[in-house]
PDB file of C-alpha atoms in Angstrom:
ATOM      1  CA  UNK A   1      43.055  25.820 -35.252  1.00  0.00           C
ATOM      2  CA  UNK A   2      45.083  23.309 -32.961  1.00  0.00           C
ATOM      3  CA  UNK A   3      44.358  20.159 -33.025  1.00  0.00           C
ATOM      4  CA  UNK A   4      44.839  17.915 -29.275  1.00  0.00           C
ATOM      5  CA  UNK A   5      44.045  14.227 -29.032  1.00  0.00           C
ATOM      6  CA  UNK A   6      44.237  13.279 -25.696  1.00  0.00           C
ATOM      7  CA  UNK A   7      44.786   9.477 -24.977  1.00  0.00           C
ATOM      8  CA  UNK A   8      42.197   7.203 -23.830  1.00  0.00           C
ATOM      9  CA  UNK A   9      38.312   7.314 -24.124  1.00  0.00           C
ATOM     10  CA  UNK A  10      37.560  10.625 -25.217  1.00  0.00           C
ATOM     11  CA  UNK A  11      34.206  11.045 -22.933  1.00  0.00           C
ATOM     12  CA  UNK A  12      36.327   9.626 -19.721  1.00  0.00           C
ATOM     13  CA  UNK A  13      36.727  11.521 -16.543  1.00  0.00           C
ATOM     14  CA  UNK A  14      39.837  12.523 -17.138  1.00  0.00           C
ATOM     15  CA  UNK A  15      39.343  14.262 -20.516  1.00  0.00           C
ATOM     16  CA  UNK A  16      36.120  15.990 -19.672  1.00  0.00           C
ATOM     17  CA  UNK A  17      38.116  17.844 -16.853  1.00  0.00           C
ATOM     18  CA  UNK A  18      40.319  18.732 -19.689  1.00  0.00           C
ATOM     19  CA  UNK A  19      38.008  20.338 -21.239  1.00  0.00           C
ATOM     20  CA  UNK A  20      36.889  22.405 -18.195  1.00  0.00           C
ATOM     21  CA  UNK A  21      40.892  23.362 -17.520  1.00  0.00           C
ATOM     22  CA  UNK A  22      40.961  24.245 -21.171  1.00  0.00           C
ATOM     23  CA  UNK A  23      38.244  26.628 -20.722  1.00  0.00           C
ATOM     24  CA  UNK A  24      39.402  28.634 -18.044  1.00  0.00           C
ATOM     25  CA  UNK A  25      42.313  29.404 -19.630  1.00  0.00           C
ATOM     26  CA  UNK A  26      42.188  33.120 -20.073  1.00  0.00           C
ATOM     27  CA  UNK A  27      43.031  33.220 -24.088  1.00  0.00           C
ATOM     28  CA  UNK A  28      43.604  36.638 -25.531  1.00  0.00           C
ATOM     29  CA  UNK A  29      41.435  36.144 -28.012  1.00  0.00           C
ATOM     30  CA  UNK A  30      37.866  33.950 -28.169  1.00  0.00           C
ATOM     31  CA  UNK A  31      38.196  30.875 -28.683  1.00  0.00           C
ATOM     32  CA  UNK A  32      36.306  27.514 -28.943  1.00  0.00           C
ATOM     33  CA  UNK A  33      36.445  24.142 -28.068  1.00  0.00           C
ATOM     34  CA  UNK A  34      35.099  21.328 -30.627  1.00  0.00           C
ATOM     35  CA  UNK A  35      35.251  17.353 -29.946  1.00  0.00           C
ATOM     36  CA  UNK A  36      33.411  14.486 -28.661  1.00  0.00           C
ATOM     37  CA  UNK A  37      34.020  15.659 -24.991  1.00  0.00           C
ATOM     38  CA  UNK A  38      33.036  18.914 -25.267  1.00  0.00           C
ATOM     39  CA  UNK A  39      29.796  18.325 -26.760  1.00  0.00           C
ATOM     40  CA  UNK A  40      29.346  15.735 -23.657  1.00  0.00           C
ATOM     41  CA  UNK A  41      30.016  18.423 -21.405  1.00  0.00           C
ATOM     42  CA  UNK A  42      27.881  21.397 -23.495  1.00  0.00           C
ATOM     43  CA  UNK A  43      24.808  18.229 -23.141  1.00  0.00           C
ATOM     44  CA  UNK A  44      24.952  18.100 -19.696  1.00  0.00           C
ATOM     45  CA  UNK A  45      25.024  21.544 -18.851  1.00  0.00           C
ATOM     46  CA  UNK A  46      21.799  21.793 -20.757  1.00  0.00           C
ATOM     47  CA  UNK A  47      19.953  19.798 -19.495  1.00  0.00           C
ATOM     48  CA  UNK A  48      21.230  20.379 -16.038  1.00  0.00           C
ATOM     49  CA  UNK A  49      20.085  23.953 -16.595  1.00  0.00           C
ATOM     50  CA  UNK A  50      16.610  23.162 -18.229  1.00  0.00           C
ATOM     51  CA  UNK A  51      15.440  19.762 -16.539  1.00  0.00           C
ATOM     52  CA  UNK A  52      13.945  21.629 -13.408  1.00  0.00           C
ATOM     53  CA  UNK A  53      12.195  23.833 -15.646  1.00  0.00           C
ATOM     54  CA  UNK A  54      10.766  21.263 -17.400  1.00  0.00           C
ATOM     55  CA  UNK A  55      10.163  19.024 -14.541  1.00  0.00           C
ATOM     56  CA  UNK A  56       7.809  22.032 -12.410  1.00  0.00           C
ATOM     57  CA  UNK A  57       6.120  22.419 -16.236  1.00  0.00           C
ATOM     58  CA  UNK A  58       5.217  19.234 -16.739  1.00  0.00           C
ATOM     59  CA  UNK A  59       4.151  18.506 -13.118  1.00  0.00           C
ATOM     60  CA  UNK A  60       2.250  21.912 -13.028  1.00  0.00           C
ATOM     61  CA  UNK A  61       0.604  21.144 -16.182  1.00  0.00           C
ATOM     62  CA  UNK A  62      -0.679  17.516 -15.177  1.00  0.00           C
ATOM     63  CA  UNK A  63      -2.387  18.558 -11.657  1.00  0.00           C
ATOM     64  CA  UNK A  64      -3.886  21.303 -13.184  1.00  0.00           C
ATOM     65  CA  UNK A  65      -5.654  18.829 -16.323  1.00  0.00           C
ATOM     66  CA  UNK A  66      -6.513  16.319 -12.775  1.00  0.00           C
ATOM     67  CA  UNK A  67      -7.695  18.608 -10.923  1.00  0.00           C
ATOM     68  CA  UNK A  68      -9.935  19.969 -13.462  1.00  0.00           C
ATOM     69  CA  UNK A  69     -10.917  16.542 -14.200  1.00  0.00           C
ATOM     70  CA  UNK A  70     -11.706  15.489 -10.834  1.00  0.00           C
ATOM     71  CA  UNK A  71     -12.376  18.716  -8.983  1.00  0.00           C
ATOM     72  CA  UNK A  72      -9.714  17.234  -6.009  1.00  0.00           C
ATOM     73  CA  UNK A  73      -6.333  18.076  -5.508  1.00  0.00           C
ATOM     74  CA  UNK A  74      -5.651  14.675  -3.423  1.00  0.00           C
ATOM     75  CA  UNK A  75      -6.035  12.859  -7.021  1.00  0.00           C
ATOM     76  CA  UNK A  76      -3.873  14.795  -8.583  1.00  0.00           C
ATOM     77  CA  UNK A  77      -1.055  14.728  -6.208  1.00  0.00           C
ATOM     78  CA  UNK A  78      -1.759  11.038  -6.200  1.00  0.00           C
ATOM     79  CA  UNK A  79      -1.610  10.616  -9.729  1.00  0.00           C
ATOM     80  CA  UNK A  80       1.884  12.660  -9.407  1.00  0.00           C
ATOM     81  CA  UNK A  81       3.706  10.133  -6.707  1.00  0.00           C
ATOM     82  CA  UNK A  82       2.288   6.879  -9.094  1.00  0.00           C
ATOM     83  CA  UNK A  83       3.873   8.042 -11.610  1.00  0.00           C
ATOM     84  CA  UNK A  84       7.162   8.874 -10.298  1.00  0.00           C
ATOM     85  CA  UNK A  85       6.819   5.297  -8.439  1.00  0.00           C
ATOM     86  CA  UNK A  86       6.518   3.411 -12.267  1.00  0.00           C
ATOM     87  CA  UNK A  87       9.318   5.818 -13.556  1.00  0.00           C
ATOM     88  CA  UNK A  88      11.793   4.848  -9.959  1.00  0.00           C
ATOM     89  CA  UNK A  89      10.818   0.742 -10.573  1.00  0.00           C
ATOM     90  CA  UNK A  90      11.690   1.543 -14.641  1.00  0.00           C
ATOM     91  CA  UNK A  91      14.959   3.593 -13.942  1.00  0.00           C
ATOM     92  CA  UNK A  92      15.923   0.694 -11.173  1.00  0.00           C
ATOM     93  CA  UNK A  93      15.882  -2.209 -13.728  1.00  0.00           C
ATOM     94  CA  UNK A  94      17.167  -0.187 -16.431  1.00  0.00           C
ATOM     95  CA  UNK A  95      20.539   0.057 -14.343  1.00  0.00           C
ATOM     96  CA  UNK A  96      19.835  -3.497 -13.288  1.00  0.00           C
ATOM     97  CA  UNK A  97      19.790  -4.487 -17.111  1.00  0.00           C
ATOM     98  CA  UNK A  98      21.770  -1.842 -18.957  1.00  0.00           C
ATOM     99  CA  UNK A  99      24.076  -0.504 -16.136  1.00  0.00           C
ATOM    100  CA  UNK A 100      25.139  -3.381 -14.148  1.00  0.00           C
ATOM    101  CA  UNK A 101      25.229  -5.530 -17.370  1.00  0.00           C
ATOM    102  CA  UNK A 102      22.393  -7.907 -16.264  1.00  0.00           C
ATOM    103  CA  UNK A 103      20.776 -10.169 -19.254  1.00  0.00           C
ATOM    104  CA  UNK A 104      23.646  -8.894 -21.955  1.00  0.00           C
ATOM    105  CA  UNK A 105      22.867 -12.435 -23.529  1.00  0.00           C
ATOM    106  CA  UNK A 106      19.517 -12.291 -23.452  1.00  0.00           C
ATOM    107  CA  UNK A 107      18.870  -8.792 -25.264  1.00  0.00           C
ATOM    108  CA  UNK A 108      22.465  -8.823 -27.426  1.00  0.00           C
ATOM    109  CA  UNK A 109      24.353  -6.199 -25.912  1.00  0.00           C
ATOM    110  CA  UNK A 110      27.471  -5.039 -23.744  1.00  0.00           C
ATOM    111  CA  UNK A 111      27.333  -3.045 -21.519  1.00  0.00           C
ATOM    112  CA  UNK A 112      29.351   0.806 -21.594  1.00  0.00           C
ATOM    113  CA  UNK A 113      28.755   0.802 -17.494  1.00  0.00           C
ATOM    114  CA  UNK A 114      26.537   3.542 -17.489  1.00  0.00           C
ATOM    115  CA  UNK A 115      23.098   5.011 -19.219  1.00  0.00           C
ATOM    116  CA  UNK A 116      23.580   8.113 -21.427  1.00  0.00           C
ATOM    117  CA  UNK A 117      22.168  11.247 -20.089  1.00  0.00           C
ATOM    118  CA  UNK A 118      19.590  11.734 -22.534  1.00  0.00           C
ATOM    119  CA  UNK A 119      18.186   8.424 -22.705  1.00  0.00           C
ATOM    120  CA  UNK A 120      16.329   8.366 -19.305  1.00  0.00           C
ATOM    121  CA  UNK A 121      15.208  11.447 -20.464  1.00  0.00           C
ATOM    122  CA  UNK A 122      13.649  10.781 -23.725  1.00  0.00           C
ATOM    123  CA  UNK A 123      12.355   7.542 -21.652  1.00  0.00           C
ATOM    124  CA  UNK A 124      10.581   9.206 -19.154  1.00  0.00           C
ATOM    125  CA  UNK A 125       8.997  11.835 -21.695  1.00  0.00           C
ATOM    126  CA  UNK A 126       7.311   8.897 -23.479  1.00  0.00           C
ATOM    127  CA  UNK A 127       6.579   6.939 -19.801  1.00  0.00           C
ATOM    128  CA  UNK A 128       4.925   9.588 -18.124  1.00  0.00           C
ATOM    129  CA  UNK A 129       2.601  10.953 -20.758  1.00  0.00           C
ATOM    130  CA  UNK A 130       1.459   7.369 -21.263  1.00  0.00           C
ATOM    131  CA  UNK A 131       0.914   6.967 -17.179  1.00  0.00           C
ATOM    132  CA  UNK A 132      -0.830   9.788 -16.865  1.00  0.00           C
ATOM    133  CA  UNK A 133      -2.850   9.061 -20.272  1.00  0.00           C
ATOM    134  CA  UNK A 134      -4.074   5.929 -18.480  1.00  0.00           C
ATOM    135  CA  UNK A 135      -4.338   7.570 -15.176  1.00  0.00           C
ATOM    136  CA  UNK A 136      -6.418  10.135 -16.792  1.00  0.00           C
ATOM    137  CA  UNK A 137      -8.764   6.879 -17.991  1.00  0.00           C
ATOM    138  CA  UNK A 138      -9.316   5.534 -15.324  1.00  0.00           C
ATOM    139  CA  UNK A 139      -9.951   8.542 -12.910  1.00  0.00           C
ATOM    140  CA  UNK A 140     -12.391   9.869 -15.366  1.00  0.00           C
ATOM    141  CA  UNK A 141     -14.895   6.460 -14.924  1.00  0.00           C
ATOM    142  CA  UNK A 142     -14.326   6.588 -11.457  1.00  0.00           C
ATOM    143  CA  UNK A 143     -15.920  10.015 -11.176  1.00  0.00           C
ATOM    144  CA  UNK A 144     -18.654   9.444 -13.510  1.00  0.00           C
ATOM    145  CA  UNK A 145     -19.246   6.631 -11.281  1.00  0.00           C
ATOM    146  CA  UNK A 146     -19.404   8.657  -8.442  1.00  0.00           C
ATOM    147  CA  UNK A 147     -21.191  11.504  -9.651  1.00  0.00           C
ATOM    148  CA  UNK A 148     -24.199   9.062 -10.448  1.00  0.00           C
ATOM    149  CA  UNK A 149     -24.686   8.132  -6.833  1.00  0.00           C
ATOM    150  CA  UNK A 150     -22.071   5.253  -6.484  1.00  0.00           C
ATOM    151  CA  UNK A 151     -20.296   5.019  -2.777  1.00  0.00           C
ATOM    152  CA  UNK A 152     -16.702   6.001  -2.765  1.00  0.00           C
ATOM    153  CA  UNK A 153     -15.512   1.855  -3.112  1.00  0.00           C
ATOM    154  CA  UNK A 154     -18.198   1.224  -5.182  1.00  0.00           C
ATOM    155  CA  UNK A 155     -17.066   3.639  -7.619  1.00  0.00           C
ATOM    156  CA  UNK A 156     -13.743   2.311  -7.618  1.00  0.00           C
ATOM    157  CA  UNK A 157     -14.584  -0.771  -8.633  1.00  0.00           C
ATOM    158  CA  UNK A 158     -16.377   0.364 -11.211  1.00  0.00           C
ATOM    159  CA  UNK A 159     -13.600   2.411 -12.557  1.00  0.00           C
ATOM    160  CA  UNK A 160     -11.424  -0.641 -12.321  1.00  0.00           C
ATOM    161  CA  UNK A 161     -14.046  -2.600 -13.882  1.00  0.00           C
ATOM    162  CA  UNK A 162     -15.128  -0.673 -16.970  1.00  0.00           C
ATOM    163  CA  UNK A 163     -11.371   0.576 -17.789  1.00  0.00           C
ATOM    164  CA  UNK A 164      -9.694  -2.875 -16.575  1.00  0.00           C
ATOM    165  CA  UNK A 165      -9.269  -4.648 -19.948  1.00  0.00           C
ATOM    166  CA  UNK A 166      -9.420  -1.835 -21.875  1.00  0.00           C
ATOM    167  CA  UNK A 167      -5.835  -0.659 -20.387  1.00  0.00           C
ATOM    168  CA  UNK A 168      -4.150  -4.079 -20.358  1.00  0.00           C
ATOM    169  CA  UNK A 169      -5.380  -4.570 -23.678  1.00  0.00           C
ATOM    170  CA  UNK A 170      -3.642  -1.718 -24.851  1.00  0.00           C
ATOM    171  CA  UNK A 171      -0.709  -2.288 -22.696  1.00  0.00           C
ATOM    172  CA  UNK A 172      -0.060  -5.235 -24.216  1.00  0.00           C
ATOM    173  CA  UNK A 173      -0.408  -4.250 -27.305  1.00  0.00           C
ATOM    174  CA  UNK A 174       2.019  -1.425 -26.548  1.00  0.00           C
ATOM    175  CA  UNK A 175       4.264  -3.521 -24.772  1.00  0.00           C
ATOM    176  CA  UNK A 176       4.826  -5.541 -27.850  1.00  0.00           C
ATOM    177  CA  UNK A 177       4.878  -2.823 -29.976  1.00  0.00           C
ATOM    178  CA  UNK A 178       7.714  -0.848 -28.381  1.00  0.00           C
ATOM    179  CA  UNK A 179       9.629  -4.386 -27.164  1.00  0.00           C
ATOM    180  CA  UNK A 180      10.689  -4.936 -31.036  1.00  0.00           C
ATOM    181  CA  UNK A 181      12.606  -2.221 -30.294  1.00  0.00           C
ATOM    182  CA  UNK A 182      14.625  -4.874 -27.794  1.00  0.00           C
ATOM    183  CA  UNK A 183      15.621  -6.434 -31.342  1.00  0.00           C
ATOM    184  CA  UNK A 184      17.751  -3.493 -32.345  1.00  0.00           C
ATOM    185  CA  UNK A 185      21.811  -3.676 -32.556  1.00  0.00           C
ATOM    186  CA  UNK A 186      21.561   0.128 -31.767  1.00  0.00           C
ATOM    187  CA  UNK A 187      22.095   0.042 -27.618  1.00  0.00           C
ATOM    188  CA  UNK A 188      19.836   3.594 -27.134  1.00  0.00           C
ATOM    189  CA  UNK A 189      17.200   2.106 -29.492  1.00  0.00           C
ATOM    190  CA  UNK A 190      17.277  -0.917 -27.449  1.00  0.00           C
ATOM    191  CA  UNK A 191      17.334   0.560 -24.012  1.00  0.00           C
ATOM    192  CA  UNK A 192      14.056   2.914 -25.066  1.00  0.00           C
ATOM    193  CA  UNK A 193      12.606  -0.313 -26.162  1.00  0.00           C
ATOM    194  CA  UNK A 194      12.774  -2.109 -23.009  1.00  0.00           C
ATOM    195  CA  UNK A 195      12.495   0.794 -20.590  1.00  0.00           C
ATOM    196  CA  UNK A 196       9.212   2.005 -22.558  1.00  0.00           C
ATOM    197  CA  UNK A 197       8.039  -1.670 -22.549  1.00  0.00           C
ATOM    198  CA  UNK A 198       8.750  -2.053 -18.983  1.00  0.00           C
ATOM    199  CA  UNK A 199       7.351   0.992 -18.001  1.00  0.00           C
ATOM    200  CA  UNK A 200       4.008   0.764 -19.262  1.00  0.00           C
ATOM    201  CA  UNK A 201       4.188  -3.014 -18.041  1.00  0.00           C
ATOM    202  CA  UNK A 202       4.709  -1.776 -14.579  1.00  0.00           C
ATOM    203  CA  UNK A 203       2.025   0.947 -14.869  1.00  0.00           C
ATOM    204  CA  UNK A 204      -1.137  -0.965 -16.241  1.00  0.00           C
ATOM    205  CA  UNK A 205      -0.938  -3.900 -14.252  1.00  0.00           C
ATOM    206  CA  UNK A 206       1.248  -2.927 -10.513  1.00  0.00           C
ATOM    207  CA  UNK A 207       0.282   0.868 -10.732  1.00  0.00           C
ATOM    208  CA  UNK A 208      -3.451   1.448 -12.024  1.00  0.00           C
ATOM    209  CA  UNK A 209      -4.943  -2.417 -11.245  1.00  0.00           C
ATOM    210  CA  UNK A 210      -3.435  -2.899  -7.215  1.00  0.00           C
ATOM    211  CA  UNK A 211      -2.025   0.330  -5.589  1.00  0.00           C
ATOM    212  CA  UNK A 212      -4.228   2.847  -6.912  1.00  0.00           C
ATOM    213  CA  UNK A 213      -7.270   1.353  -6.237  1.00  0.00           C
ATOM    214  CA  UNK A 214      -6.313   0.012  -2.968  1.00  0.00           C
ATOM    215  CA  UNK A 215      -5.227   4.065  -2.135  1.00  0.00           C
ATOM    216  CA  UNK A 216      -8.715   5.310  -3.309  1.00  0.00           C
ATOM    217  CA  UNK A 217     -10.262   3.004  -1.666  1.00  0.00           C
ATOM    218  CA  UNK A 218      -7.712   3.794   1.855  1.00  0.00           C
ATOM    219  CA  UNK A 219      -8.498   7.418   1.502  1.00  0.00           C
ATOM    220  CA  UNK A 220     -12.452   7.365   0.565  1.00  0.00           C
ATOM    221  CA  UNK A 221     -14.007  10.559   0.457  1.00  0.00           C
ATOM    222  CA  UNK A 222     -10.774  12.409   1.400  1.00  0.00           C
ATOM    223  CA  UNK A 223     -10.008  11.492  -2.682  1.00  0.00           C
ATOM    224  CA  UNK A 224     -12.458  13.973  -3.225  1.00  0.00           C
ATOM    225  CA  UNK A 225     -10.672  17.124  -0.994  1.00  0.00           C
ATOM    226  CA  UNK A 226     -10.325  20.735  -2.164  1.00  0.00           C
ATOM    227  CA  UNK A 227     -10.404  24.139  -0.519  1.00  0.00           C
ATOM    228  CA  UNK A 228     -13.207  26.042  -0.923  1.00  0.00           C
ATOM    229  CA  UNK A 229     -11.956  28.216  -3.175  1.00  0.00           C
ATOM    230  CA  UNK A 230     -10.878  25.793  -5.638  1.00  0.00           C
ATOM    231  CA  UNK A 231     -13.938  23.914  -5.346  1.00  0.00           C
ATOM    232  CA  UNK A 232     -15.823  26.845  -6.611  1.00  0.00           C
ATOM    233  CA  UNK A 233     -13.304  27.626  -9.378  1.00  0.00           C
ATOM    234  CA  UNK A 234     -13.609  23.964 -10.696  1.00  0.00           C
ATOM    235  CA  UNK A 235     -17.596  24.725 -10.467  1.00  0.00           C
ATOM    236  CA  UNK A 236     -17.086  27.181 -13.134  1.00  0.00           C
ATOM    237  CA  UNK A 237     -14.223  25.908 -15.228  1.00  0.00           C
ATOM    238  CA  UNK A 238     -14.256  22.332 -14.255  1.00  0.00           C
ATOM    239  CA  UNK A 239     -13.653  19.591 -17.290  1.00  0.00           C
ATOM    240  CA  UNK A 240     -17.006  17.582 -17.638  1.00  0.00           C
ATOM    241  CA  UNK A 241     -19.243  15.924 -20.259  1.00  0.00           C
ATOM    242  CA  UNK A 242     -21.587  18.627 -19.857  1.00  0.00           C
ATOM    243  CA  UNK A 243     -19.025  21.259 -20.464  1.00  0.00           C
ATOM    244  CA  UNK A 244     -19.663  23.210 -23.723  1.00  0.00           C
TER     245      UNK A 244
END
């Protein structure tokens, strides 16, 4: 085994390269390389190779539950850009806060001048299931609505109305669940605290009580759009309460 310490931060620019060079050395026999940067780098290449994977899963996954939900594939698509519009406005004050170094007094920390890679990933796991959880909510009153004879706005509204309190209650609650979190000395604990927080924050009150409804009520019936084909499949597969 050899042993190199190379000088400065071990996860700087510099000695990740190094670890790279190292690599490509052609050694006549295997070899391995161990240390701080070379885990960084093994990370990264991870989930560089898996995130699109998971991305076209877990956006494949949630317009097919919508559209079997709601018998549309304008919802679902939708439902798709709100939620990557609450994740965007979370990620933006994240750097704002943990990146940039904004409200280090405030929350008790210093800023490293970046995020760690898996943190906005473990963040948006947790942000996106709980989006689409209220999405899901709030969709599924609007159609019930609308399948008992209610016009397109006046369903809406009574989406909005019936689910309204119900998912700011729970926000809240959420919200000051997760934002103890904020209280932590341990910066990733923090930083899932307050993005989580901020997140569902953004979702419950911006998201699902102004632009959505304004949208549904923009598009009217055109929320409602299929092809043919996959009108007739939700017919026979479709999620309902009268499905057995």
């Amino acid at each position: 085994m050899i042993e190199v310490l190379p000088p400065g931060d071990p996860l700087s620019a510099r000695n990740r390269e190094l670890v790279g060079e190292v690599r490509a050395v052609d050694a006549p026999v295997p070899a391995a390389i161990g240390g701080a940067a070379a885990a960084f780098e093994d990370q990264q290449g991870t989930l560089g190779n898996y995130l699109p994977l998971a991305l076209a899963l877990l956006t494949l996954t949630t317009f097919v539950l919508l559209f079997l939900l709601t018998g549309s594939v304008v919802l679902p698509l939708k439902a798709l850009v709100m939620n990557g519009l609450t994740l965007s406005a979370t990620f933006g004050l994240l750097v704002l806060i943990f990146q940039d170094g904004h409200l280090e007094a405030l929350l008790g920390f210093q800023s490293a001048g970046g995020i760690e890679a898996t943190q906005p990933v473990v963040l948006f796991a947790i942000a996106f299931g709980l989006a689409t959880d209220y999405g899901f909510f709030l969709l599924s009153r609007i159609k019930e609505a609308r399948d008992n004879g209610l016009d397109e706005r006046s369903a809406v509204a009574f989406g909005v109305e019936r689910t309204g309190r119900i998912v700011t209650a729970a926000a809240l609650l959420f919200c000051v669940a997760i934002g103890a979190f904020a209280t932590s000395g341990i910066l990733f604990i923090k930083l899932v605290g307050v993005g989580t927080a901020l997140a569902v924050a953004i979702d419950a009150t911006i998201i699902r009580a102004l632009l959505v409804p304004a949208l549904m009520a923009l598009l009217g019936r055109w929320n409602w759009w299929a092809p043919a084909p996959l009108r007739r499949l939700h017919a026979r597969i479709g999620l309902g309460e009268g499905a057995a």
